[in-house]
Coordinates of C-alpha atoms in Angstrom, one line a residue:
X1 CA 0.4 0.1 -0.3
X2 CA 1.2 3.5 -1.2
X3 CA 1.3 6.2 0.6
X4 CA 0.4 8.1 3.9
X5 CA -3.4 6.9 5.5
X6 CA -5.3 9.9 6.5
X7 CA -8.7 10.3 8.1
X8 CA -10.1 13.6 6.1
X9 CA -11.7 16.1 8.9
X10 CA -14.9 17.3 9.4
X11 CA -13.5 20.6 8.9
X12 CA -12.1 21.0 5.5
X13 CA -15.0 19.6 4.3
X14 CA -16.2 22.2 1.8
X15 CA -20.0 23.3 2.8
X16 CA -21.7 24.2 -0.8
X17 CA -25.8 23.6 -0.3
X18 CA -26.5 27.1 1.5
X19 CA -30.1 27.6 1.7
X20 CA -30.3 29.8 -1.5
X21 CA -29.0 27.0 -3.4
X22 CA -31.3 24.0 -2.0
X23 CA -34.1 26.6 -2.7
X24 CA -33.0 26.0 -6.2
X25 CA -32.9 22.6 -5.8
X26 CA -36.4 22.4 -5.1
X27 CA -37.7 24.8 -7.3
X28 CA -35.3 22.6 -10.7
X29 CA -36.8 19.6 -10.9
X30 CA -33.7 17.5 -11.0
X31 CA -31.8 21.0 -13.2
X32 CA -29.4 21.3 -10.1
X33 CA -29.1 24.9 -9.3
X34 CA -27.0 28.1 -8.8
X35 CA -25.6 29.8 -6.0
X36 CA -23.9 33.3 -6.4
X37 CA -20.6 33.8 -4.4
X38 CA -18.7 36.7 -5.2
X39 CA -20.4 39.8 -7.2
X40 CA -17.0 41.1 -7.9
X41 CA -13.6 39.3 -7.3
X42 CA -11.8 42.3 -10.0
X43 CA -10.6 41.0 -12.5
X44 CA -12.4 38.5 -15.3
X45 CA -11.5 34.7 -15.2
X46 CA -10.4 34.3 -18.5
X47 CA -8.3 31.4 -17.0
X48 CA -8.8 29.2 -14.0
X49 CA -6.8 26.6 -12.6
X50 CA -7.8 24.5 -9.3
X51 CA -5.1 23.7 -6.9
X52 CA -4.2 20.2 -5.0
X53 CA -4.6 23.0 -1.9
X54 CA -8.4 23.8 -3.0
X55 CA -7.6 27.3 -3.7
X56 CA -7.7 28.6 -7.4
X57 CA -5.5 30.7 -9.4
X58 CA -7.3 33.0 -11.7
X59 CA -6.3 35.4 -14.4
X60 CA -6.8 37.9 -17.0
X61 CA -4.5 39.9 -18.7
X62 CA -2.5 43.8 -18.3
X63 CA -2.6 45.3 -21.4
X64 CA -6.3 46.4 -21.3
X65 CA -5.7 49.2 -18.2
X66 CA -6.2 49.0 -14.3
X67 CA -8.4 46.2 -13.0
X68 CA -11.6 47.2 -10.4
X69 CA -8.8 45.4 -7.3
X70 CA -5.5 47.0 -5.9
X71 CA -2.2 45.7 -5.3
X72 CA -1.5 45.4 -1.4
X73 CA 1.1 47.0 0.1
X74 CA 1.3 50.2 -2.8
X75 CA 3.0 47.9 -5.2
X76 CA 2.5 48.9 -8.8
X77 CA 3.7 47.4 -11.8
X78 CA 6.2 48.9 -14.3
X79 CA 6.5 47.9 -17.7
X80 CA 7.0 50.7 -20.4
X81 CA 6.2 47.5 -22.9
X82 CA 2.6 47.5 -21.8
X83 CA 0.0 48.0 -24.7
X84 CA -2.4 50.2 -22.3
X85 CA -0.3 51.2 -19.4
X86 CA 3.7 51.8 -18.0
X87 CA 2.3 52.5 -14.4
X88 CA -0.6 49.8 -13.5
X89 CA -1.3 49.2 -9.3
X90 CA -3.7 46.9 -9.7
X91 CA -4.1 43.5 -10.1
X92 CA -5.0 41.2 -12.8
X93 CA -4.5 37.6 -11.2
X94 CA -6.7 36.4 -8.0
X95 CA -6.1 33.5 -5.4
X96 CA -9.4 32.0 -4.5
X97 CA -10.1 30.6 -1.5
X98 CA -12.8 27.9 -1.3
X99 CA -13.6 27.2 2.0
X100 CA -13.5 30.9 2.6
X101 CA -15.1 32.3 -0.1
X102 CA -12.6 34.6 -0.3
X103 CA -9.4 36.0 -2.6
X104 CA -6.7 37.9 -2.9
X105 CA -4.4 39.9 -5.3
X106 CA -1.9 38.3 -7.3
X107 CA 0.9 40.2 -9.1
X108 CA 1.4 39.5 -12.6
X109 CA 4.4 40.8 -14.5
X110 CA 3.7 40.5 -18.2
X111 CA 0.9 39.7 -20.0
X112 CA -1.0 37.0 -20.1
X113 CA -4.1 37.4 -22.4
X114 CA -5.0 34.5 -24.3
X115 CA -2.2 32.0 -22.9
X116 CA -2.0 28.7 -21.3
X117 CA -1.3 26.3 -18.7
X118 CA -1.1 22.6 -16.8
X119 CA -0.2 21.5 -13.2
X120 CA 2.7 20.0 -12.8
X121 CA 3.4 16.9 -10.7
X122 CA 5.1 18.9 -7.7
X123 CA 1.5 21.1 -8.3
X124 CA 2.9 24.3 -9.4
X125 CA 1.3 25.5 -12.1
X126 CA 3.1 26.1 -14.8
X127 CA 1.5 28.8 -17.4
X128 CA 3.0 29.6 -20.7
X129 CA 3.1 32.7 -23.1
X130 CA 0.7 35.6 -24.1
X131 CA 0.6 38.8 -25.4
X132 CA 3.6 41.4 -26.6
X133 CA 5.3 41.1 -23.5
X134 CA 4.4 38.3 -22.1
X135 CA 4.2 36.1 -25.3
X136 CA 8.1 34.0 -25.0
X137 CA 7.7 33.9 -21.1
X138 CA 7.0 30.8 -18.8
X139 CA 5.3 31.7 -15.3
X140 CA 4.6 29.5 -12.2
X141 CA 2.7 29.4 -9.0
X142 CA 3.5 27.4 -6.2
X143 CA 0.8 27.0 -3.9
X144 CA 1.4 27.5 -0.2
X145 CA 0.2 27.6 3.5
X146 CA -0.1 30.9 4.0
X147 CA -0.1 34.1 2.0
X148 CA 3.4 34.8 0.8
X149 CA 3.2 32.5 -2.4
X150 CA 3.1 34.5 -5.8
X151 CA 3.7 34.7 -9.6
X152 CA 7.5 34.0 -10.5
X153 CA 8.3 34.6 -14.3
X154 CA 11.2 33.2 -16.3
X155 CA 11.5 35.5 -19.3
X156 CA 12.1 34.7 -22.6
X157 CA 12.3 31.0 -22.2
X158 CA 9.5 29.6 -24.6
X159 CA 11.7 29.4 -27.9
X160 CA 8.4 30.8 -30.0
X161 CA 5.7 32.6 -29.4
X162 CA 2.4 31.2 -27.6
X163 CA -0.8 33.0 -28.2
X164 CA -3.6 31.1 -28.5
X165 CA -1.1 27.3 -27.7
X166 CA -2.4 24.5 -25.5
X167 CA -0.4 22.5 -22.9
X168 CA -0.2 18.6 -22.3
X169 CA 1.1 17.1 -19.6
X170 CA 3.2 14.0 -20.6
X171 CA 4.1 11.0 -18.8
X172 CA 7.4 11.7 -17.6
X173 CA 6.6 14.6 -16.2
X174 CA 7.6 17.4 -18.9
X175 CA 4.6 19.6 -20.6
X176 CA 4.1 19.9 -24.3
X177 CA 3.2 23.6 -25.9
X178 CA 1.0 23.0 -29.3
X179 CA 0.9 25.5 -31.5
X180 CA -0.6 29.3 -31.1
X181 CA -1.1 32.0 -33.9
X182 CA 0.6 31.8 -36.9
X183 CA 2.6 29.4 -35.1
X184 CA 2.3 25.6 -36.7
X185 CA 5.3 24.1 -34.5
X186 CA 5.0 23.1 -30.8
X187 CA 8.1 22.7 -28.1
X188 CA 8.4 21.6 -24.3
X189 CA 9.3 22.1 -21.1
X190 CA 11.5 21.7 -20.0
X191 CA 13.4 21.4 -23.0
X192 CA 15.9 19.0 -23.7
X193 CA 19.7 21.3 -24.4
X194 CA 20.1 17.9 -26.8
X195 CA 17.4 18.2 -29.4
X196 CA 15.8 21.6 -31.7
X197 CA 14.2 23.8 -28.9
X198 CA 11.0 23.4 -31.0
X199 CA 9.8 20.7 -34.0
X200 CA 8.2 21.2 -36.7
X201 CA 4.2 20.4 -37.0
X202 CA 2.9 21.2 -40.3
X203 CA -0.3 19.8 -39.8
X204 CA -0.9 23.1 -37.7
X205 CA -0.1 25.0 -40.9
X206 CA -2.6 23.0 -43.4
X207 CA -5.8 23.7 -40.4
X208 CA -5.2 27.1 -40.7
X209 CA -8.3 28.6 -42.6
X210 CA -8.9 32.9 -43.7
X211 CA -10.9 32.6 -39.6
X212 CA -7.4 31.1 -38.3
X213 CA -9.7 28.1 -36.9
X214 CA -6.8 26.3 -36.4
X215 CA -6.1 27.9 -33.3
X216 CA -6.0 26.5 -29.1
X217 CA -5.9 23.1 -30.5
X218 CA -8.0 20.1 -28.5
X219 CA -4.5 17.7 -27.5
X220 CA -5.5 14.8 -25.6
X221 CA -3.2 12.5 -24.5
X222 CA -3.8 8.7 -24.9
X223 CA -3.2 5.4 -23.3
X224 CA -0.1 4.5 -26.2
X225 CA 1.4 7.7 -25.4
X226 CA 0.7 9.1 -28.3
X227 CA -1.3 12.6 -28.5
X228 CA -4.6 13.6 -30.7
X229 CA -5.0 17.1 -31.9
X230 CA -7.8 18.0 -33.2
X231 CA -7.2 21.1 -35.4
X232 CA -10.6 23.4 -37.2
X233 CA -11.8 20.1 -38.7
X234 CA -9.1 17.6 -39.1
X235 CA -7.2 15.1 -36.4
X236 CA -4.0 13.1 -36.1
X237 CA -2.2 11.1 -33.8
X238 CA 1.1 12.3 -33.0
X239 CA 4.6 10.9 -32.4
X240 CA 5.5 13.5 -30.1
X241 CA 8.8 11.2 -29.6
X242 CA 9.5 10.8 -33.4
X243 CA 8.2 13.6 -35.0
X244 CA 5.8 12.2 -36.8
X245 CA 2.2 11.9 -37.8
X246 CA 1.5 7.9 -37.1
X247 CA -2.5 8.4 -38.4
X248 CA -5.0 11.2 -39.6
X249 CA -8.4 9.9 -38.4
X250 CA -11.1 11.0 -40.7
X251 CA -12.5 14.5 -41.2
X252 CA -15.2 15.7 -38.3
X253 CA -18.9 15.1 -40.5
X254 CA -19.6 18.3 -42.3
X255 CA -16.7 19.5 -42.0
X256 CA -17.2 22.7 -39.6
X257 CA -14.5 24.4 -37.7
X258 CA -14.3 23.5 -34.2
X259 CA -11.5 25.5 -32.4
X260 CA -10.8 28.9 -31.9
X261 CA -12.4 31.6 -33.0
X262 CA -15.0 29.0 -33.6
X263 CA -14.6 27.8 -30.4
X264 CA -16.6 24.5 -30.1
X265 CA -14.8 22.2 -27.0
X266 CA -13.7 18.5 -26.3
X267 CA -12.8 16.5 -24.2
X268 CA -11.7 12.7 -23.7
X269 CA -13.9 10.3 -22.4
X270 CA -13.0 8.6 -18.9
X271 CA -10.8 5.9 -20.0
X272 CA -11.7 2.9 -18.1
X273 CA -9.2 0.4 -16.0
X274 CA -11.6 -2.2 -15.5
X275 CA -10.6 -3.2 -19.5
X276 CA -7.4 -4.4 -20.1
X277 CA -7.6 -2.7 -23.2
X278 CA -9.8 0.6 -22.6
X279 CA -12.1 1.7 -25.6
X280 CA -11.2 5.4 -25.4
X281 CA -12.9 8.1 -27.2
X282 CA -13.2 11.9 -27.7
X283 CA -15.8 14.1 -27.6
X284 CA -16.6 17.9 -29.8
X285 CA -19.4 19.5 -29.4
X286 CA -20.4 23.1 -30.9
X287 CA -18.4 25.4 -33.2
X288 CA -19.4 27.8 -35.5
X289 CA -20.1 27.5 -39.2
X290 CA -17.2 28.3 -41.6
X291 CA -17.2 31.7 -42.4
X292 CA -18.8 32.7 -39.1
X293 CA -15.5 35.1 -37.7
X294 CA -15.1 37.4 -40.9
X295 CA -18.8 37.4 -41.1
X296 CA -19.3 39.0 -37.3
X297 CA -16.4 41.4 -37.0
X298 CA -16.7 42.4 -40.6
X299 CA -20.0 42.7 -41.3
X300 CA -21.7 42.6 -38.2
X301 CA -24.0 39.3 -39.3
X302 CA -23.9 36.3 -36.2
X303 CA -24.1 33.1 -37.6
X304 CA -26.0 30.0 -36.3
X305 CA -23.3 28.1 -34.2
X306 CA -23.2 24.5 -34.1
X307 CA -25.8 21.8 -33.2
X308 CA -23.8 18.9 -33.6
X309 CA -21.3 17.1 -31.6
X310 CA -19.0 14.5 -33.1
X311 CA -17.6 10.9 -31.0
X312 CA -14.5 9.2 -32.4
X313 CA -12.9 6.1 -30.8
X314 CA -9.6 6.8 -31.4
X315 CA -8.4 3.5 -30.2
X316 CA -10.3 1.4 -33.0
X317 CA -8.6 0.1 -36.2
X318 CA -11.0 2.3 -38.9
X319 CA -12.5 5.3 -36.5
X320 CA -15.7 7.0 -37.8
X321 CA -17.4 10.3 -36.2
X322 CA -20.4 9.2 -34.7
X323 CA -22.6 12.8 -34.8
X324 CA -24.8 13.9 -32.2
X325 CA -27.4 16.6 -31.7
X326 CA -27.5 18.6 -28.8
X327 CA -31.0 20.3 -27.8
X328 CA -29.2 23.8 -28.3
X329 CA -26.6 24.9 -31.0
X330 CA -23.4 26.4 -28.6
X331 CA -20.3 28.3 -29.3
X332 CA -17.5 29.5 -26.9
X333 CA -19.0 26.9 -24.5
X334 CA -16.9 24.7 -22.1
X335 CA -17.3 20.6 -21.7
X336 CA -15.8 19.4 -18.3
X337 CA -15.9 15.8 -16.8
X338 CA -17.6 15.6 -13.7
X339 CA -17.4 12.5 -10.8
X340 CA -19.6 10.4 -11.8
X341 CA -18.7 10.6 -15.4
X342 CA -20.8 12.7 -17.2
X343 CA -20.3 15.5 -18.9
X344 CA -21.4 19.3 -18.6
X345 CA -21.7 21.7 -21.1
X346 CA -21.9 25.2 -20.0
X347 CA -21.9 28.9 -20.9
X348 CA -21.4 30.3 -24.4
X349 CA -23.6 31.9 -27.1
X350 CA -26.3 30.7 -30.0
X351 CA -24.9 33.1 -32.6
X352 CA -21.5 34.3 -33.8
X353 CA -17.9 33.4 -32.7
X354 CA -15.4 33.6 -30.2
X355 CA -13.6 37.8 -30.7
X356 CA -14.8 41.5 -29.5
X357 CA -18.4 42.1 -29.5
X358 CA -19.0 38.8 -31.8
X359 CA -21.1 36.9 -29.8
X360 CA -24.6 36.7 -29.7
X361 CA -28.2 35.5 -28.2
X362 CA -26.3 33.7 -24.6
X363 CA -27.1 29.8 -23.5
X364 CA -27.6 30.0 -20.3
X365 CA -28.7 26.6 -19.8
X366 CA -26.3 23.8 -19.2
X367 CA -26.6 20.5 -20.4
X368 CA -25.2 17.1 -19.6
X369 CA -23.9 13.9 -21.5
X370 CA -24.5 11.0 -20.1
X371 CA -22.1 9.1 -22.5
X372 CA -23.2 5.7 -21.0
X373 CA -26.8 6.1 -22.5
X374 CA -27.9 5.3 -25.4
X375 CA -27.6 7.3 -28.6
X376 CA -30.3 10.0 -28.7
X377 CA -31.0 10.0 -25.0
X378 CA -27.8 11.3 -23.6
X379 CA -28.4 14.9 -23.6
X380 CA -30.4 16.8 -20.3
X381 CA -30.9 20.0 -19.6
X382 CA -30.3 21.9 -16.8
X383 CA -31.5 25.3 -14.9
X384 CA -30.5 28.7 -16.2
X385 CA -28.0 30.7 -14.9
X386 CA -29.2 34.8 -14.8
X387 CA -26.5 36.1 -16.2
X388 CA -24.7 35.0 -19.6
X389 CA -21.0 34.3 -19.8
X390 CA -19.7 34.9 -23.2
X391 CA -16.1 35.1 -25.2
X392 CA -13.4 34.9 -21.9
X393 CA -16.0 33.2 -19.6
X394 CA -14.2 30.1 -18.0
X395 CA -15.1 27.2 -16.1
X396 CA -13.7 24.1 -14.2
X397 CA -14.5 21.3 -11.5
X398 CA -14.5 22.0 -7.9
X399 CA -13.1 19.7 -5.1
X400 CA -17.1 19.2 -3.8
X401 CA -18.4 18.4 -7.5
X402 CA -19.7 21.7 -8.6
X403 CA -19.2 23.9 -11.5
X404 CA -17.1 26.8 -10.4
X405 CA -17.9 30.1 -13.3
X406 CA -17.3 32.9 -13.8
X407 CA -15.6 35.8 -16.7
X408 CA -17.5 37.1 -19.8
X409 CA -15.6 39.7 -21.3
X410 CA -15.6 40.6 -24.8
X411 CA -14.7 43.6 -25.2
X412 CA -11.4 45.2 -25.7
X413 CA -11.8 46.7 -22.3
X414 CA -13.5 46.6 -19.1
X415 CA -16.5 47.8 -20.5
X416 CA -19.8 48.2 -18.0
X417 CA -22.8 49.6 -19.3
X418 CA -24.1 51.1 -22.6
X419 CA -23.7 47.5 -24.2
X420 CA -25.3 43.9 -24.4
X421 CA -22.9 41.8 -22.8
X422 CA -21.2 44.0 -19.8
X423 CA -17.7 43.1 -18.6
X424 CA -18.1 40.1 -15.7
X425 CA -16.3 40.4 -12.8
X426 CA -18.2 37.7 -10.6
X427 CA -18.2 34.2 -9.6
X428 CA -21.1 31.5 -9.2
X429 CA -21.4 27.8 -8.8
X430 CA -23.0 25.7 -10.8
X431 CA -24.6 22.4 -8.4
X432 CA -25.5 19.6 -10.9
X433 CA -28.4 17.0 -10.3
X434 CA -26.6 14.8 -7.7
X435 CA -25.8 17.5 -5.1
X436 CA -29.2 17.6 -4.4
X437 CA -30.4 16.2 -0.9
X438 CA -32.9 13.8 -2.0
X439 CA -29.7 11.7 -2.8
X440 CA -28.0 12.7 0.7
X441 CA -29.0 8.6 2.1
X442 CA -26.4 7.1 -1.0
X443 CA -24.0 9.5 -1.1
X444 CA -20.8 8.2 -0.2
X445 CA -18.3 10.3 2.2
X446 CA -14.7 9.7 1.9
X447 CA -13.5 8.7 5.2
X448 CA -9.7 7.0 4.5
X449 CA -7.3 7.1 1.7
X450 CA -4.2 6.8 0.2
X451 CA -2.3 10.3 -0.2
X452 CA 0.1 8.2 -2.8
X453 CA -1.0 6.0 -5.6
X454 CA 1.3 3.6 -7.0
X455 CA 1.1 2.8 -10.7
X456 CA -0.2 -1.1 -10.9
X457 CA -0.4 -1.0 -7.0
X458 CA -3.1 -2.1 -5.0
X459 CA -4.4 0.6 -2.6
X460 CA -7.5 0.9 -0.5
X461 CA -10.5 3.7 0.8
X462 CA -12.9 3.7 3.1
X463 CA -15.6 5.3 2.9
X464 CA -19.6 5.4 4.5
X465 CA -22.9 5.5 3.1
X466 CA -25.9 6.0 4.6
X467 CA -27.9 3.1 2.1
X468 CA -25.5 1.7 0.5
X469 CA -26.8 -0.8 -2.5
X470 CA -24.8 -3.4 -4.4
X471 CA -21.0 -3.0 -4.9
X472 CA -21.6 -3.7 -8.7
X473 CA -23.6 0.1 -7.7
X474 CA -19.9 1.0 -6.7
X475 CA -17.1 2.8 -8.2
X476 CA -14.0 4.8 -8.1
X477 CA -12.5 7.8 -10.2
X478 CA -9.7 9.7 -10.7
X479 CA -9.8 13.3 -11.8
X480 CA -7.0 15.6 -13.3
X481 CA -8.4 19.2 -12.9
X482 CA -7.8 20.9 -15.7
X483 CA -6.7 24.5 -16.9
X484 CA -9.8 26.2 -18.7
X485 CA -9.3 28.8 -21.0
X486 CA -11.3 29.9 -24.4
X487 CA -13.4 26.7 -24.4
X488 CA -11.2 24.4 -23.7
X489 CA -10.0 22.7 -20.8
X490 CA -6.4 21.6 -20.6
X491 CA -5.4 18.4 -19.1
X492 CA -8.3 17.3 -18.3
X493 CA -8.4 13.2 -17.3
X494 CA -10.4 11.0 -15.5
X495 CA -9.8 7.3 -14.9
X496 CA -12.2 4.7 -13.9
X497 CA -10.0 2.9 -11.6
X498 CA -9.4 -0.8 -11.2
X499 CA -11.8 -1.9 -8.4
X500 CA -10.6 -6.2 -6.0
X501 CA -13.8 -6.4 -4.1
X502 CA -15.5 -4.3 -1.0
X503 CA -16.0 -5.2 2.3
X504 CA -17.9 -4.0 5.2
X505 CA -15.8 -2.5 7.6
X506 CA -18.5 -1.8 10.1
X507 CA -22.3 -0.2 10.7
X508 CA -22.8 2.2 7.3
X509 CA -19.0 1.6 6.8
X510 CA -17.0 0.4 3.7
X511 CA -13.7 0.0 2.5
X512 CA -13.0 -0.5 -1.3
X513 CA -9.4 -2.2 -2.4
X514 CA -8.8 -0.9 -5.7
X515 CA -6.0 -0.4 -8.4
X516 CA -3.6 2.2 -9.3
X517 CA -3.4 3.3 -12.4
X518 CA -1.6 1.0 -15.3
X519 CA 1.0 3.2 -16.5
X520 CA 1.8 7.1 -16.5
X521 CA 0.1 7.6 -20.1
X522 CA -3.0 7.0 -18.5
X523 CA -2.9 8.8 -15.4
X524 CA 0.5 11.0 -15.6
X525 CA 2.1 12.0 -13.0
X526 CA 0.4 14.6 -10.5
X527 CA -2.2 15.2 -8.6
X528 CA -5.9 14.0 -9.1
X529 CA -9.1 13.9 -7.2
X530 CA -10.6 10.6 -6.2
X531 CA -14.0 10.0 -6.2
X532 CA -16.3 7.3 -5.0
X533 CA -19.8 6.8 -6.8
X534 CA -22.5 5.0 -5.7
X535 CA -25.6 4.6 -7.3
X536 CA -25.0 7.3 -10.2
X537 CA -23.5 9.9 -6.9
X538 CA -20.5 11.2 -6.1
X539 CA -18.5 12.2 -3.0
X540 CA -16.6 14.9 -2.2
X541 CA -13.2 14.6 -3.8
X542 CA -10.3 13.4 -2.0
X543 CA -6.9 14.9 -3.6
X544 CA -4.2 12.0 -4.2
X545 CA -1.1 11.4 -6.5
X546 CA 0.7 9.3 -8.5
X547 CA 3.3 8.0 -7.3
X548 CA 6.2 9.4 -9.5
X549 CA 5.2 13.3 -8.5
X550 CA 7.6 13.8 -5.9
X551 CA 10.9 12.2 -7.5
X552 CA 9.5 14.6 -10.6
X553 CA 9.3 17.3 -8.3
X554 CA 12.9 17.5 -6.9
X555 CA 14.1 17.5 -10.8
X556 CA 11.7 20.3 -11.7
X557 CA 12.3 22.2 -8.8
X558 CA 16.5 21.9 -9.9
X559 CA 15.9 23.1 -12.8
X560 CA 13.2 26.0 -12.0
X561 CA 16.0 27.6 -9.8
X562 CA 18.7 27.2 -12.7
X563 CA 17.2 30.1 -14.7
X564 CA 17.0 33.7 -13.7
X565 CA 13.3 35.0 -13.0
X566 CA 11.5 37.4 -11.4
X567 CA 9.6 37.8 -8.8
X568 CA 7.2 39.8 -6.2
X569 CA 7.0 36.7 -4.4
X570 CA 9.4 36.2 -0.7
X571 CA 12.0 34.0 -1.8
X572 CA 12.7 30.4 -0.6
X573 CA 16.0 30.2 1.9
X574 CA 17.0 27.4 -1.0
X575 CA 16.8 30.4 -3.8
X576 CA 19.7 30.1 -6.5
X577 CA 22.0 32.7 -6.0
X578 CA 22.5 33.7 -9.7
X579 CA 18.9 34.4 -9.6
X580 CA 18.0 37.8 -10.6
X581 CA 15.2 39.0 -8.8
X582 CA 13.4 42.6 -8.8
X583 CA 11.8 43.8 -6.6
X584 CA 8.3 45.0 -7.1
X585 CA 9.5 49.5 -6.8
X586 CA 12.5 48.1 -9.6
X587 CA 11.2 48.7 -13.1
X588 CA 11.2 45.1 -15.2
X589 CA 13.7 43.9 -16.9
X590 CA 11.8 43.2 -20.6
X591 CA 13.6 40.5 -22.4
X592 CA 11.1 40.6 -25.5
X593 CA 12.0 42.0 -28.3
X594 CA 9.4 39.9 -30.8
X595 CA 6.5 42.7 -32.1
X596 CA 2.8 40.9 -31.6

């Protein structure tokens, strides 16, 4: 048995069913409910990542002017290369505390607009690229126990400009960074000094059209170690070790664009380890019609978004797309895996595309897709939100099974008046139907579990439940939290763990024996949320990490400390003496000379 057995103390359990949310459940007939969290966090939530200390890093961009939250202690950012203002005393990133429903400002130094990210094996958020002086920058945010942690930036590390790129964590703990605007290549973090700094991927050039519908490509790591990459209407299987395309899949039926700015969304459906050779499927939903971006931008004509979803079994020998229709058309929607194996599609619009003022007709009703149901019986419409979430909105799964929703700013600057869709600085949470009080008797609660899970090694989880049904009603899964921006949740994946049996420990308490993930290709190293599901109702998540998280953590920290960096946070005691530290009152050394 790997790791340390620990007790989930009641003091850290996140309470989410407040009276307002419960009343919504009572009136929504199984459609879930909404809970308003914050009227304003000072910034619009363009990018979000859940950390393993149950806090959420949220950030926007720096090049639009002042935000609505000040930096602490009178600090200011001095950046002569910024597109909006050289001196800015406001924050463009915050850290949200889920349990306390509070937030504090963080300080980013260079522009993070339309960037990408991944959680590293040690739980550090690695953020890459952006715009202008930030497009070659690597940034890191490492969770801490107090309020001392802040962003650390590594200027000019990226070999190419990464604006609208996609990240994916790899089995060895590295991160691959794919594409970006006018970037038909990929690179790695950290890079191997014995290899080229970038690798060509002409597929991205081939999929570029007049609307540039190949941005933020959908990237999923498959169990064979290759990468599924979808851009515009086409998809490939990439062997990044050999820099070769192993296979090209059929174009999605209808040949309608799905990537930014047409902005559909995609998930890798749950990988079931109970099967020795699991069937792996990709789901892509929504998007815009061909030419929709230029029609909206030049002619103010908003074409209807797509109704269709495509599902592809990528492990089949000769796969073909199976098409389905959503209850409502959607562009700029976010797709998230829920702990019961369902997929939620949330946020977005029914007309137009992503872009400044380029969307109309908000879609406020989430839709839940149930992958295991028969075709034509998979979609269910949920309770509507009261606020539109348009361009530059985002959503992530929280530890307790809620969905955190924020953002929406379809304007070049913050604009709160005399516009159809004002900039939104609020946060709210959607509670899926499984969180309704009526399911309390069958809802499992995790009592004990392993902090570290070994590959192919046995471990156990103890849970209690008021009304236990049968062993066949129990499943256990792990979910890698996503980095969400621009309608794609990077690095998101769910693995259904193999069960070896369930035993009764005491009255209403049970122990389930499990086997850790088979390989790092199925579950890359890092922190996961572990959920017990009983009768389709999930527990709250328990944080657990794969066994190789700590070795990779040491390696990456050693690598980090070998680089010059800029920071506003207190330095750790082991910081490298050669690290270049700039106090917040000094000018930022701008090391990026490429124009946008």
